[in-house]
Short mmCIF file of C-alpha atoms in Angstrom, two decimals:
data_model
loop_
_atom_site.label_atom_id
_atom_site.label_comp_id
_atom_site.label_asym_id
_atom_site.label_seq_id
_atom_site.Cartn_x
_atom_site.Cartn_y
_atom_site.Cartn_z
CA UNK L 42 13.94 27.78 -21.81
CA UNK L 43 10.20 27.67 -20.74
CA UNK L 44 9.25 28.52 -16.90
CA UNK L 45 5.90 27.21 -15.44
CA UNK L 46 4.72 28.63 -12.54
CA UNK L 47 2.09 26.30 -10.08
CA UNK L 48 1.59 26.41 -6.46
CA UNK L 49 2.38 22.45 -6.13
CA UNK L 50 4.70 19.90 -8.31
CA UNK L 51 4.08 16.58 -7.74
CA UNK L 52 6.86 14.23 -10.18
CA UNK L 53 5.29 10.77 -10.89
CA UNK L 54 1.89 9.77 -12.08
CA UNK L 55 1.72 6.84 -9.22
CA UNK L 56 -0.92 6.03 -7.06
CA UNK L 57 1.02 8.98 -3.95
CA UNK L 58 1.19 11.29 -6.77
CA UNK L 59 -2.44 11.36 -8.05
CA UNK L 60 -3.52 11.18 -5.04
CA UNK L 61 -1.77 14.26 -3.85
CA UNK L 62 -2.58 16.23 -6.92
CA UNK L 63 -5.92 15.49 -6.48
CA UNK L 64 -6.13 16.75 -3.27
CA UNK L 65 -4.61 19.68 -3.76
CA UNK L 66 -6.55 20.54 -6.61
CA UNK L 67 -9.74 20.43 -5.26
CA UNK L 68 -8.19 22.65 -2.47
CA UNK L 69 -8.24 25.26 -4.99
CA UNK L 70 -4.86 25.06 -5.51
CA UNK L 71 -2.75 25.26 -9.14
CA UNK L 72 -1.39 21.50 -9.50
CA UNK L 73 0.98 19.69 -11.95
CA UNK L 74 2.23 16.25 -12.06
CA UNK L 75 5.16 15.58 -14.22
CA UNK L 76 5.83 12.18 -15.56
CA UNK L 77 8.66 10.38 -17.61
CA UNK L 78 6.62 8.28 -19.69
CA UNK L 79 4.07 9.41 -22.61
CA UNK L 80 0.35 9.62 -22.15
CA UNK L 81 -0.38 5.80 -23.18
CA UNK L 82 2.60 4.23 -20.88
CA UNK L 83 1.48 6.73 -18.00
CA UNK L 84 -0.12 4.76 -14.85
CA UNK L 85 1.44 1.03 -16.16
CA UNK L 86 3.71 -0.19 -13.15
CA UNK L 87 5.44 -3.01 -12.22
CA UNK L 88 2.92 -4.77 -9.04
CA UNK L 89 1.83 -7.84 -7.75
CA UNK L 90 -1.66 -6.36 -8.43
CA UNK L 91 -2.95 -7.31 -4.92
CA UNK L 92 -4.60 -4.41 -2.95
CA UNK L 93 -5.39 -4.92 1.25
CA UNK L 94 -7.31 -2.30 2.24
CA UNK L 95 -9.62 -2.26 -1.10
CA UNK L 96 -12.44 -0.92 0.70
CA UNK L 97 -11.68 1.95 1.62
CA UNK L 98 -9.79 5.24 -0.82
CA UNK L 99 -9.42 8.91 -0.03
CA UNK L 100 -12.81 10.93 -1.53
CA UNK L 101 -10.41 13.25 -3.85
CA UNK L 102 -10.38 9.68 -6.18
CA UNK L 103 -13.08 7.56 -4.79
CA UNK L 104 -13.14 3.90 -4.80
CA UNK L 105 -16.12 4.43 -7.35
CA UNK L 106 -13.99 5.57 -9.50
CA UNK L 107 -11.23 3.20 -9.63
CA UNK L 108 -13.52 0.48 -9.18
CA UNK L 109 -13.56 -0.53 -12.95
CA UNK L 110 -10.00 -1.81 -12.72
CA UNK L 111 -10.77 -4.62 -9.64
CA UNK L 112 -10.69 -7.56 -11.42
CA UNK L 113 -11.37 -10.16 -8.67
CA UNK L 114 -12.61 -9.31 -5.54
CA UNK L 115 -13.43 -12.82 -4.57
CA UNK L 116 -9.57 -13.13 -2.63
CA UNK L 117 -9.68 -13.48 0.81
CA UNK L 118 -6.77 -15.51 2.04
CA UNK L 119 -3.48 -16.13 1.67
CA UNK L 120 -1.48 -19.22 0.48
CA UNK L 121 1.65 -20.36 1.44
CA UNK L 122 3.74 -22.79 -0.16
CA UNK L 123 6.73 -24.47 1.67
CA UNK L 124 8.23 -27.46 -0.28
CA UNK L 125 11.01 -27.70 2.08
CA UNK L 126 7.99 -29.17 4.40
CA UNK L 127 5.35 -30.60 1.85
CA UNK L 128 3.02 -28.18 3.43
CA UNK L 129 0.50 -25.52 2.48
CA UNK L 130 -0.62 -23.11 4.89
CA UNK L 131 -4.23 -21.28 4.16
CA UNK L 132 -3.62 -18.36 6.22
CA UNK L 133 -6.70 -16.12 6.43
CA UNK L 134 -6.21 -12.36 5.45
CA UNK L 135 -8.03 -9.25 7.79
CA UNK L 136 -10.18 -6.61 5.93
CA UNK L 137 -11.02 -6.83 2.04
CA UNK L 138 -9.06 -7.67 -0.61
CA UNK L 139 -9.09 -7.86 -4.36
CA UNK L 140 -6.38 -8.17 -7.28
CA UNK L 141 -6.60 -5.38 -10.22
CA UNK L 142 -5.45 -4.43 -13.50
CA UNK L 143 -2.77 -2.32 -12.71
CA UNK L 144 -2.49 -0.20 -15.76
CA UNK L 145 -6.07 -0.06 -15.75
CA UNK L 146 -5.79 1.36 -12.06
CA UNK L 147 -3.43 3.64 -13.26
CA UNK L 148 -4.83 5.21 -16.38
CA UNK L 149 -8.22 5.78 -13.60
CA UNK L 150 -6.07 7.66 -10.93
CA UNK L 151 -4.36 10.20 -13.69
CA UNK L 152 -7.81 10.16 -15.16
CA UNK L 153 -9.31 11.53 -11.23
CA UNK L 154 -6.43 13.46 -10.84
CA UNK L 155 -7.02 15.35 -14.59
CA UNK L 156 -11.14 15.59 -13.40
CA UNK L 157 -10.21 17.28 -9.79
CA UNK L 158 -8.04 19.95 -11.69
CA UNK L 159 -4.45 18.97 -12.09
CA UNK L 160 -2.56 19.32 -15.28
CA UNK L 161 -0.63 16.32 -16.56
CA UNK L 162 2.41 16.99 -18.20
CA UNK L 163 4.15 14.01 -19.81
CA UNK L 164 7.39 12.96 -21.44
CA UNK L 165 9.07 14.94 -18.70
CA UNK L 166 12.59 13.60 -17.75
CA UNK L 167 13.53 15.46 -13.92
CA UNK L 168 17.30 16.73 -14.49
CA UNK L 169 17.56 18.82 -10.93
CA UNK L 170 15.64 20.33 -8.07
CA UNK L 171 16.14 23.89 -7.42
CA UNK L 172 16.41 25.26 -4.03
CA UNK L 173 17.26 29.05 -2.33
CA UNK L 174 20.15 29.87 -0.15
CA UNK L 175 18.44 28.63 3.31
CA UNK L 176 17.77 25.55 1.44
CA UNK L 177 13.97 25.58 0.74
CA UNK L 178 13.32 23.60 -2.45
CA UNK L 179 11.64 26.07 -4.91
CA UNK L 180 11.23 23.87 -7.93
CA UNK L 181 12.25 21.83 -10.38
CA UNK L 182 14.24 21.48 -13.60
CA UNK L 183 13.23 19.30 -16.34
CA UNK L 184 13.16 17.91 -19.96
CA UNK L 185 9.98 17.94 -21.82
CA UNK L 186 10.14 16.18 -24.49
CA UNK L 187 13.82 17.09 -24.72
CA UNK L 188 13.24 20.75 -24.69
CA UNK L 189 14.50 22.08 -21.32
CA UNK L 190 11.74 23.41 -18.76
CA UNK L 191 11.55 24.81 -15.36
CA UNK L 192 8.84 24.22 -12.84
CA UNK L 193 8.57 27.02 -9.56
CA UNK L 194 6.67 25.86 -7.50
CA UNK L 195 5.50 26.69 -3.04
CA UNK L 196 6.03 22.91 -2.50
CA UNK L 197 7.53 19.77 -4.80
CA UNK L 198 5.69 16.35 -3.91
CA UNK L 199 8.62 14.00 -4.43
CA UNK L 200 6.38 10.93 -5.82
CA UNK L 201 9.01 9.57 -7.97
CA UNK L 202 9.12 6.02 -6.36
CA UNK L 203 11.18 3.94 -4.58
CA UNK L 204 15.15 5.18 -4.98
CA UNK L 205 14.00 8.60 -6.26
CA UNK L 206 16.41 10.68 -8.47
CA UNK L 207 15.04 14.00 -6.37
CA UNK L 208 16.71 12.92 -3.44
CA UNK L 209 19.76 12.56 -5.17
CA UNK L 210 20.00 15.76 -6.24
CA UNK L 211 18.34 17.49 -3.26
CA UNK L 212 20.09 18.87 -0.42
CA UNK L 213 18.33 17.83 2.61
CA UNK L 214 20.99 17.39 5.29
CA UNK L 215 20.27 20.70 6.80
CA UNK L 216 16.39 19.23 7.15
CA UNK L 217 15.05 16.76 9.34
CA UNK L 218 14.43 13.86 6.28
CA UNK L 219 15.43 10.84 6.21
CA UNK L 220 18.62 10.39 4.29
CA UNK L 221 19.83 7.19 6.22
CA UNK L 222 18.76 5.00 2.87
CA UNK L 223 20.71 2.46 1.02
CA UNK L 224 20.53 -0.46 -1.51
CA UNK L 225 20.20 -2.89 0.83
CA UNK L 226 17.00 -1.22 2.20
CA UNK L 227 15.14 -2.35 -1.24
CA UNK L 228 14.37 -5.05 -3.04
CA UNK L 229 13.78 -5.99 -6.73
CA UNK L 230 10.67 -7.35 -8.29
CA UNK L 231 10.04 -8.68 -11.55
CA UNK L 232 6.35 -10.40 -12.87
CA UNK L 233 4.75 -11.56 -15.85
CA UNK L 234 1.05 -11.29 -16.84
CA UNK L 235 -0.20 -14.64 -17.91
CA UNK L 236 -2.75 -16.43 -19.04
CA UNK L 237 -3.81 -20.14 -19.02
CA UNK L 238 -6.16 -22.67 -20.48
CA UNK L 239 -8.26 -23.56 -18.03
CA UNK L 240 -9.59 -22.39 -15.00
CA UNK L 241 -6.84 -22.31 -11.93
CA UNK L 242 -8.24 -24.13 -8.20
CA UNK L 243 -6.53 -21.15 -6.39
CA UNK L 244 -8.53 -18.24 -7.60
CA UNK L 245 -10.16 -17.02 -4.13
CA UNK L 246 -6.14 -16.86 -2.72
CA UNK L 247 -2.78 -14.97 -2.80
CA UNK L 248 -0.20 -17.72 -3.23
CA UNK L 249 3.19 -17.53 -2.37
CA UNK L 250 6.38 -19.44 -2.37
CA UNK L 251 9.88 -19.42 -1.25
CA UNK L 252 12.36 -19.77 -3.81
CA UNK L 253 15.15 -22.08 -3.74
CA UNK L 254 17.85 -21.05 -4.22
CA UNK L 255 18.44 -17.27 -2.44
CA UNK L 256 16.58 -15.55 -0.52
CA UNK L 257 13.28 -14.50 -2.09
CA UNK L 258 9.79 -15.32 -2.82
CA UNK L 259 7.35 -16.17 -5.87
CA UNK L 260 4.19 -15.14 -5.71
CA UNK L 261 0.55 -15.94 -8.04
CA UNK L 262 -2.09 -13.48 -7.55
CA UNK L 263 -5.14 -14.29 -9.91
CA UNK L 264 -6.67 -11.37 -11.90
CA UNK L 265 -9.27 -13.27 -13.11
CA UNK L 266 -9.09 -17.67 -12.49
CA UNK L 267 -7.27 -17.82 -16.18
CA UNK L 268 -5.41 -14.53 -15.83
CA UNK L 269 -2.28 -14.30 -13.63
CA UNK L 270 0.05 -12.72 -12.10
CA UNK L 271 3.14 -14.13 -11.62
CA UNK L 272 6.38 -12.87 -10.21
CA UNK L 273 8.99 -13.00 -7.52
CA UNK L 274 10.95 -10.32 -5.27
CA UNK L 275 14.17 -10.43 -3.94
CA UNK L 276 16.86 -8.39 -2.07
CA UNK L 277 19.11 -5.99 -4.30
CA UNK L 278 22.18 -7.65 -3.18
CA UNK L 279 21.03 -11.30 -4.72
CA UNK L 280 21.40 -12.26 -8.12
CA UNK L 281 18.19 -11.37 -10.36
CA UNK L 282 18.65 -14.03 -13.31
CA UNK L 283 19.03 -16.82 -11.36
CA UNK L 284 16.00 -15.55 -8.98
CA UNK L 285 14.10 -15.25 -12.47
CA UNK L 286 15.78 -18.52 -13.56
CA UNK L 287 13.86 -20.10 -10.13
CA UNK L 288 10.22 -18.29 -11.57
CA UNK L 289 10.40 -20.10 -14.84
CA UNK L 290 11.54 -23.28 -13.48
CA UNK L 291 8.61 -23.26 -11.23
CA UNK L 292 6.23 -22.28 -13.44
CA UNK L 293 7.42 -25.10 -15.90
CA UNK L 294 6.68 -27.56 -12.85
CA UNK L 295 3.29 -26.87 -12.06
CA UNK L 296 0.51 -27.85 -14.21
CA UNK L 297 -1.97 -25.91 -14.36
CA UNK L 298 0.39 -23.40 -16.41
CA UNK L 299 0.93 -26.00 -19.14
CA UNK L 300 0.22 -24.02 -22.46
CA UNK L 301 0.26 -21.05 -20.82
CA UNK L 302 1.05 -17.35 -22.71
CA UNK L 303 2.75 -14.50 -21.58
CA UNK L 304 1.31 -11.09 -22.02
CA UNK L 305 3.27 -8.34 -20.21
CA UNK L 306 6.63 -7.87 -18.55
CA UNK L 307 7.98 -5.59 -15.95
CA UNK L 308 10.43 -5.35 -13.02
CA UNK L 309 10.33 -2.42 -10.17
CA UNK L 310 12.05 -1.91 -6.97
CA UNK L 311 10.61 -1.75 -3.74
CA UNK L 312 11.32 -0.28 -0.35
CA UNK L 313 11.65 -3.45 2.79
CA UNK L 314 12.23 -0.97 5.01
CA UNK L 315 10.80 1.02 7.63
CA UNK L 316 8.87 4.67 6.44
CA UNK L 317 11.05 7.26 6.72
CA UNK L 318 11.24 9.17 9.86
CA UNK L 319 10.53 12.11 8.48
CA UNK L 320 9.36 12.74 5.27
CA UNK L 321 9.12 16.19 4.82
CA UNK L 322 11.61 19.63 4.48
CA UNK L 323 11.40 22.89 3.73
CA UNK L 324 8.99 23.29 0.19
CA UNK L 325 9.15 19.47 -0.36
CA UNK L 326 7.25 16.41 0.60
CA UNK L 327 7.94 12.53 -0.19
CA UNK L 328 4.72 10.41 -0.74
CA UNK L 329 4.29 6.28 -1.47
CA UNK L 330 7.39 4.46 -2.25
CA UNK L 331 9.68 7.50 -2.59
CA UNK L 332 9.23 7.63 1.51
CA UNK L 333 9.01 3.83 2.02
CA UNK L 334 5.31 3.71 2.53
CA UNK L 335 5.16 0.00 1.80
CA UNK L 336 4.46 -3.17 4.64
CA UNK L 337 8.12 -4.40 4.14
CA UNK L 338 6.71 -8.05 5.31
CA UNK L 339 4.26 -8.23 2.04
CA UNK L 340 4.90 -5.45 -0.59
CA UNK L 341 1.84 -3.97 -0.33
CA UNK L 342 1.90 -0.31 -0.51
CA UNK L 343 -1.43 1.07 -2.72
CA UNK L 344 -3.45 1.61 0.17
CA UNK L 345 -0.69 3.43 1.91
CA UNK L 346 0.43 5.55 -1.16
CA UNK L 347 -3.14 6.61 -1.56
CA UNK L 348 -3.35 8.09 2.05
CA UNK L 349 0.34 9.67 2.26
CA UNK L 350 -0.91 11.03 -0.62
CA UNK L 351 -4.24 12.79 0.80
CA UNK L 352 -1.90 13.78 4.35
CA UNK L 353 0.76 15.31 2.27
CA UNK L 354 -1.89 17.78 0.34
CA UNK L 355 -3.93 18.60 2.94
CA UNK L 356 -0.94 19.05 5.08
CA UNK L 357 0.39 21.17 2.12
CA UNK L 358 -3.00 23.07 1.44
CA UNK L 359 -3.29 24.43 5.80
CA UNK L 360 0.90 25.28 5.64
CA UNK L 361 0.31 27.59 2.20
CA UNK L 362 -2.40 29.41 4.04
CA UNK L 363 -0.58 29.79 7.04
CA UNK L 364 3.00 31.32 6.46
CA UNK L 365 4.42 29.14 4.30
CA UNK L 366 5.52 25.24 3.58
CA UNK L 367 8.66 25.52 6.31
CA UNK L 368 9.69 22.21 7.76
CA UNK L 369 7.40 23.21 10.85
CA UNK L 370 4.28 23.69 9.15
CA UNK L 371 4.37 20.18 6.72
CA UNK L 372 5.15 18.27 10.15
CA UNK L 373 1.72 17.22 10.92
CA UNK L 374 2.18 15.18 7.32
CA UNK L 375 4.82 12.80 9.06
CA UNK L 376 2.51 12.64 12.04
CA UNK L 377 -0.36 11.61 10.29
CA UNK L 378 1.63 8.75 8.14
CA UNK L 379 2.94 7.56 11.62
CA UNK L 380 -0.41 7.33 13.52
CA UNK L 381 -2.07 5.55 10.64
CA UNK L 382 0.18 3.08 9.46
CA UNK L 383 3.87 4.27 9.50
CA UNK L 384 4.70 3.09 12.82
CA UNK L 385 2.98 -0.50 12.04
CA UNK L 386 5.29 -0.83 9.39
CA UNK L 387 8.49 -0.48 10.93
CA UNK L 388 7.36 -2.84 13.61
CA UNK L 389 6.98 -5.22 10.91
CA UNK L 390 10.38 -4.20 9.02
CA UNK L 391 11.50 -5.99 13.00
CA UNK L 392 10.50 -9.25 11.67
CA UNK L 393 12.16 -8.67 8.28
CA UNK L 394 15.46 -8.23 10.28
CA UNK L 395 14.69 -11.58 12.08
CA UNK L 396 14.62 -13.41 8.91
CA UNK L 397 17.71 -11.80 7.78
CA UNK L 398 19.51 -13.40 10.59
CA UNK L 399 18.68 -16.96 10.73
CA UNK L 400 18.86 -19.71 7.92
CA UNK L 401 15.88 -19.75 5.48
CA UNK L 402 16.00 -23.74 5.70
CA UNK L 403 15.08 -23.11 9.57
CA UNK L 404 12.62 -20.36 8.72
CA UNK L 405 10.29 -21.74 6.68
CA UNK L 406 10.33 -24.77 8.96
CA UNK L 407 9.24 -22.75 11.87
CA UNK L 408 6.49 -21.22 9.75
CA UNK L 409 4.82 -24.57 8.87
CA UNK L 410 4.60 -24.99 13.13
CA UNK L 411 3.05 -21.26 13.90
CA UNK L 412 -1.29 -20.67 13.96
CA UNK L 413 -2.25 -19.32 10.52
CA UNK L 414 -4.50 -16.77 12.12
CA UNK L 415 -1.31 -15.16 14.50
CA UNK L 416 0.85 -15.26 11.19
CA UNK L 417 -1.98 -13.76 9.46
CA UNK L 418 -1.97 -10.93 12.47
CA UNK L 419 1.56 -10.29 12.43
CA UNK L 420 2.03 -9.47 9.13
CA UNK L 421 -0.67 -7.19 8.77
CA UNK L 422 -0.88 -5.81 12.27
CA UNK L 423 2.33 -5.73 13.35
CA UNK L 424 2.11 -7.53 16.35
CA UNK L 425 -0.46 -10.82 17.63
CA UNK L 426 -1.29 -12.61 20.48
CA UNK L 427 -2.05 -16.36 20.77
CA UNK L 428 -4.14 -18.43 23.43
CA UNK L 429 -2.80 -21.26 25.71
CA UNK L 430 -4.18 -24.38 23.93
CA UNK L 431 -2.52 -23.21 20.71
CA UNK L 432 0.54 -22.45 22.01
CA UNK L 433 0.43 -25.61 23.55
CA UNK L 434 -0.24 -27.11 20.29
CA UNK L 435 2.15 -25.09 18.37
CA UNK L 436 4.95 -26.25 20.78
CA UNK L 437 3.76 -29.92 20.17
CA UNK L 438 4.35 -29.26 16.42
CA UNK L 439 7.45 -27.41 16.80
CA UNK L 440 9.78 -29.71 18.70
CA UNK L 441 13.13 -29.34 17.76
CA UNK L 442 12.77 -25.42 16.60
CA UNK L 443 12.60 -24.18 20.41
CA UNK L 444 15.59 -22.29 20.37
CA UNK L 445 14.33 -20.17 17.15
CA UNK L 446 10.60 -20.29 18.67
CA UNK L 447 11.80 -18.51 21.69
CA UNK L 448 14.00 -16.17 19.62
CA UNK L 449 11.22 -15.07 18.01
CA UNK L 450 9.28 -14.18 21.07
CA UNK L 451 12.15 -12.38 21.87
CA UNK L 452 11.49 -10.11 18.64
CA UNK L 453 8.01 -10.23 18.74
CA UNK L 454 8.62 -8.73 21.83
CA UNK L 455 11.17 -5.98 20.68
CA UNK L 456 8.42 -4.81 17.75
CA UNK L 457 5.75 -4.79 20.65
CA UNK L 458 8.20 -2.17 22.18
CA UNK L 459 8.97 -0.40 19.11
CA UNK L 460 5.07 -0.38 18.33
CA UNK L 461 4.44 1.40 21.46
CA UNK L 462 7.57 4.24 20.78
CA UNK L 463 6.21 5.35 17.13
CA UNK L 464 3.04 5.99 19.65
CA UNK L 465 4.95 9.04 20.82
CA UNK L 466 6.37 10.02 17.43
CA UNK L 467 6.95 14.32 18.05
CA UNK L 468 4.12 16.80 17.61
CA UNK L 469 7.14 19.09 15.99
CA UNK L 470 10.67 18.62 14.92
CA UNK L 471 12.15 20.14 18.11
CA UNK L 472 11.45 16.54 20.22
CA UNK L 473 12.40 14.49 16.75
CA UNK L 474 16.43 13.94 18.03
CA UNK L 475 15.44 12.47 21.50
CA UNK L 476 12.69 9.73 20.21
CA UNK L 477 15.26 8.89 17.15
CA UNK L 478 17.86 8.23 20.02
CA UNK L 479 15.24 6.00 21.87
CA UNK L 480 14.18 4.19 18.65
CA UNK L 481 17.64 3.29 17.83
CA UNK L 482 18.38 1.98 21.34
CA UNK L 483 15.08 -0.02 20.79
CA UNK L 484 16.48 -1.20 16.97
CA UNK L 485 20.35 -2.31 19.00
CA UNK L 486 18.66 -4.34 21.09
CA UNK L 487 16.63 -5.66 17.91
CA UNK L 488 20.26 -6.64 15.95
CA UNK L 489 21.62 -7.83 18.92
CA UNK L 490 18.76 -10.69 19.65
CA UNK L 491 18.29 -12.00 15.92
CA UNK L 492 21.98 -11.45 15.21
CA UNK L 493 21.92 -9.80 12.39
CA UNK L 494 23.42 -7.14 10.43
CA UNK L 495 22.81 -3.92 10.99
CA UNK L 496 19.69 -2.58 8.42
CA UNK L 497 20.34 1.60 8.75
#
């Protein structure tokens, strides 16, 4: 048995994970990330390869660095596809955005990570998390390469991804994190690299599709305007080979794929769910997908990894230097993911629960009536607001989908609220009971308008 001592763990070599490590390590700090796959399959991840918010990265891996791997940055809208109506919406997207080689972005981030100070230790399979008698994690134990290991570490980042093995073998009921998660919370993904003969029309746009035949979406997302990414995402409880039956169907019908090769395969799961409301406890910390930092409306969750990422190490860094990494000292990590984006996100998980209580058919009938820009807003933002003359004109277009029109003012309204509530997310854990009460009253009224099943 082999111990390894470090002051922070971080398990998974993901976008959270490097990002943390690299932090921390140019905090001074000793830093290891641990990772299940070897050295070459490190960093390659199952993504739509679309990244809002490419602009702008935390310094401890500047966007200088990753840069290499953007391999279009001419995107700048979105495309939506709705056979049901024989309409395309060209929605325009807020702030910059590009499409990159994943496993390209990866093998840069574990390269920054490596260059700020952290040790990479691969091949490393997590079999439990260690913790003392008041329940403070204290570590990890492993298998490297087969050979069993331990890890002791002041603080374990839990950057394992969505569904993350540490929390099933964690005790955290005695803490204030977020345990309330379940399957239906998540949804699959599956995509395909590939490339085609000639050049595609679409290359400046994000295009995606319903599919037809559960609830779930294709999407394209050009790499390059021959190289593409194509996948789809649904929820856990749906079928995946017929959703993957409804991918190559549609990619047999459209044209410009004629010929076409396949280069790559994955599949993932994703959170489609609000962030967690709290993300911390005593000696551990959950970063990017393992904490459900991901816009549940779109998918999207490399900006938001990279940043939970940066809060959780510098969060880490001030509470090692000042007593210890209690639950009370690592709080100011959940405020900081709340104030930036985390309470943005669960206003948008609002309109996720809307959709899961009306008829798809309906659905993507109303969206073919709505103003591109407000969609655009709302799924970015949150929340939207829209001028007389076209809501005038929207009502023109949507006769006969009143009723759901004003239903969704009704949520839109209920997000608004809930918008304004993560505003006053507590300074500590002591005032973290009373605002969960409020949200939840907030979230009844929420089921209660769209009609549909409860989500937590």
């Amino acid at each position: 048995m082999t111990t390894s001592e470090y002051d922070v763990v971080v398990v998974g070599a993901g976008t959270s994970g490097c990002y943390a490590a690299a932090t921390a390590a140019n905090a001074g700090l000793d830093v290891v990330i641990v990772d299940r796959k070897d050295s070459e399959e490190a960093g390659h991840i199952a993504c739509g390869d679309a990244l809002k918010g490419a602009s702008n990265f935390p310094d401890s891996i500047p966007r200088s660095k990753i840069e290499p791997a953007f391999t279009n940055t001419e995107v700048d809208h979105g495309r939506f596809e709705i056979p049901q109506e024989d309409e395309v919406l060209e929605i325009p997207v807020p702030g910059e955005l590009a499409v990159i080689d994943r496993w390209e972005f990866g093998r840069l981030l574990i390269e920054g990570a490596e260059e700020a100070g952290a040790d990479l230790h691969y091949d490393t399979v997590v079999k439990d998390v260690n913790q003392d008698d008041e329940g403070r994690v204290t570590g990890i134990e492993t298998a490297r390469k087969g050979e069993p290991r331990t890890y002791e570490a002041e603080v374990v980042v839990d950057a394992a991804g969505a569904l993350s093995i540490l929390q099933d073998f964690a005790e955290l009921d005695d803490a204030t994190f977020d345990t309330n998660v379940r399957y239906s919370q998540f949804c699959s993904a599956y995509r395909e690299i590939v490339h085609v003969q000639e050049p595609v029309e679409w290359d400046d746009a994000l295009v995606f599709k319903p599919t037809e035949r559960a609830a779930g979406y294709l999407w394209y997302f050009p790499r390059t305007d021959t190289e593409i990414n194509v996948g789809l995402g649904f929820q856990m409880n749906e079928e995946p080979m017929t959703l993957v039956e409804d991918l190559k169907d549609d990619l047999e019908n459209r044209e410009e794929f004629e010929g076409a090769e396949v280069e790559d395969k994955l599949g993932a799961s994703l959170p489609t769910r609000r962030p967690y409301d709290s993300a911390v406890a005593p000696g551990y910390v959950a970063v990017g997908d393992a904490a459900a930092h991901v816009n549940p409306t779109t998918g999207g969750g490399i900006a938001g990894a990279a940043y939970a990422g940066q809060y959780a190490a510098e969060t880490i860094v001030d509470a090692l230097s000042n007593g210890g990494p209690t639950e009370d000292a690592l709080w100011e990590y959940n405020e900081r993911v709340m104030d930036h984006f985390g309470g943005r996100y669960a206003a948008l998980d609002v309109y996720n629960i809307h959709i899961t209580g009306g008829e798809l058919d309906e659905l993507t009938s109303l969206l073919a009536a709505l103003p591109g820009q407000q969609i655009a807003e709302s799924l970015y933002s949150g929340s939207t607001s829209i001028p007389l003359s076209v809501k005038l004109k929207t009502a023109y277009r949507s006769f006969g989908h009143w009723g759901s029109i004003y239903k969704l003012y009704q949520t839109k309204g209920l997000a608004d609220k809930l918008l304004e509530h993560y505003d006053d997310y507590p300074s500590s854990p002591e005032g973290f009971d009373a605002w969960q009460g409020r949200r939840d009253e907030l979230m009844d009224e929420v089921y209660e308008t769209t009609g549909a099943e409860p989500k937590y």
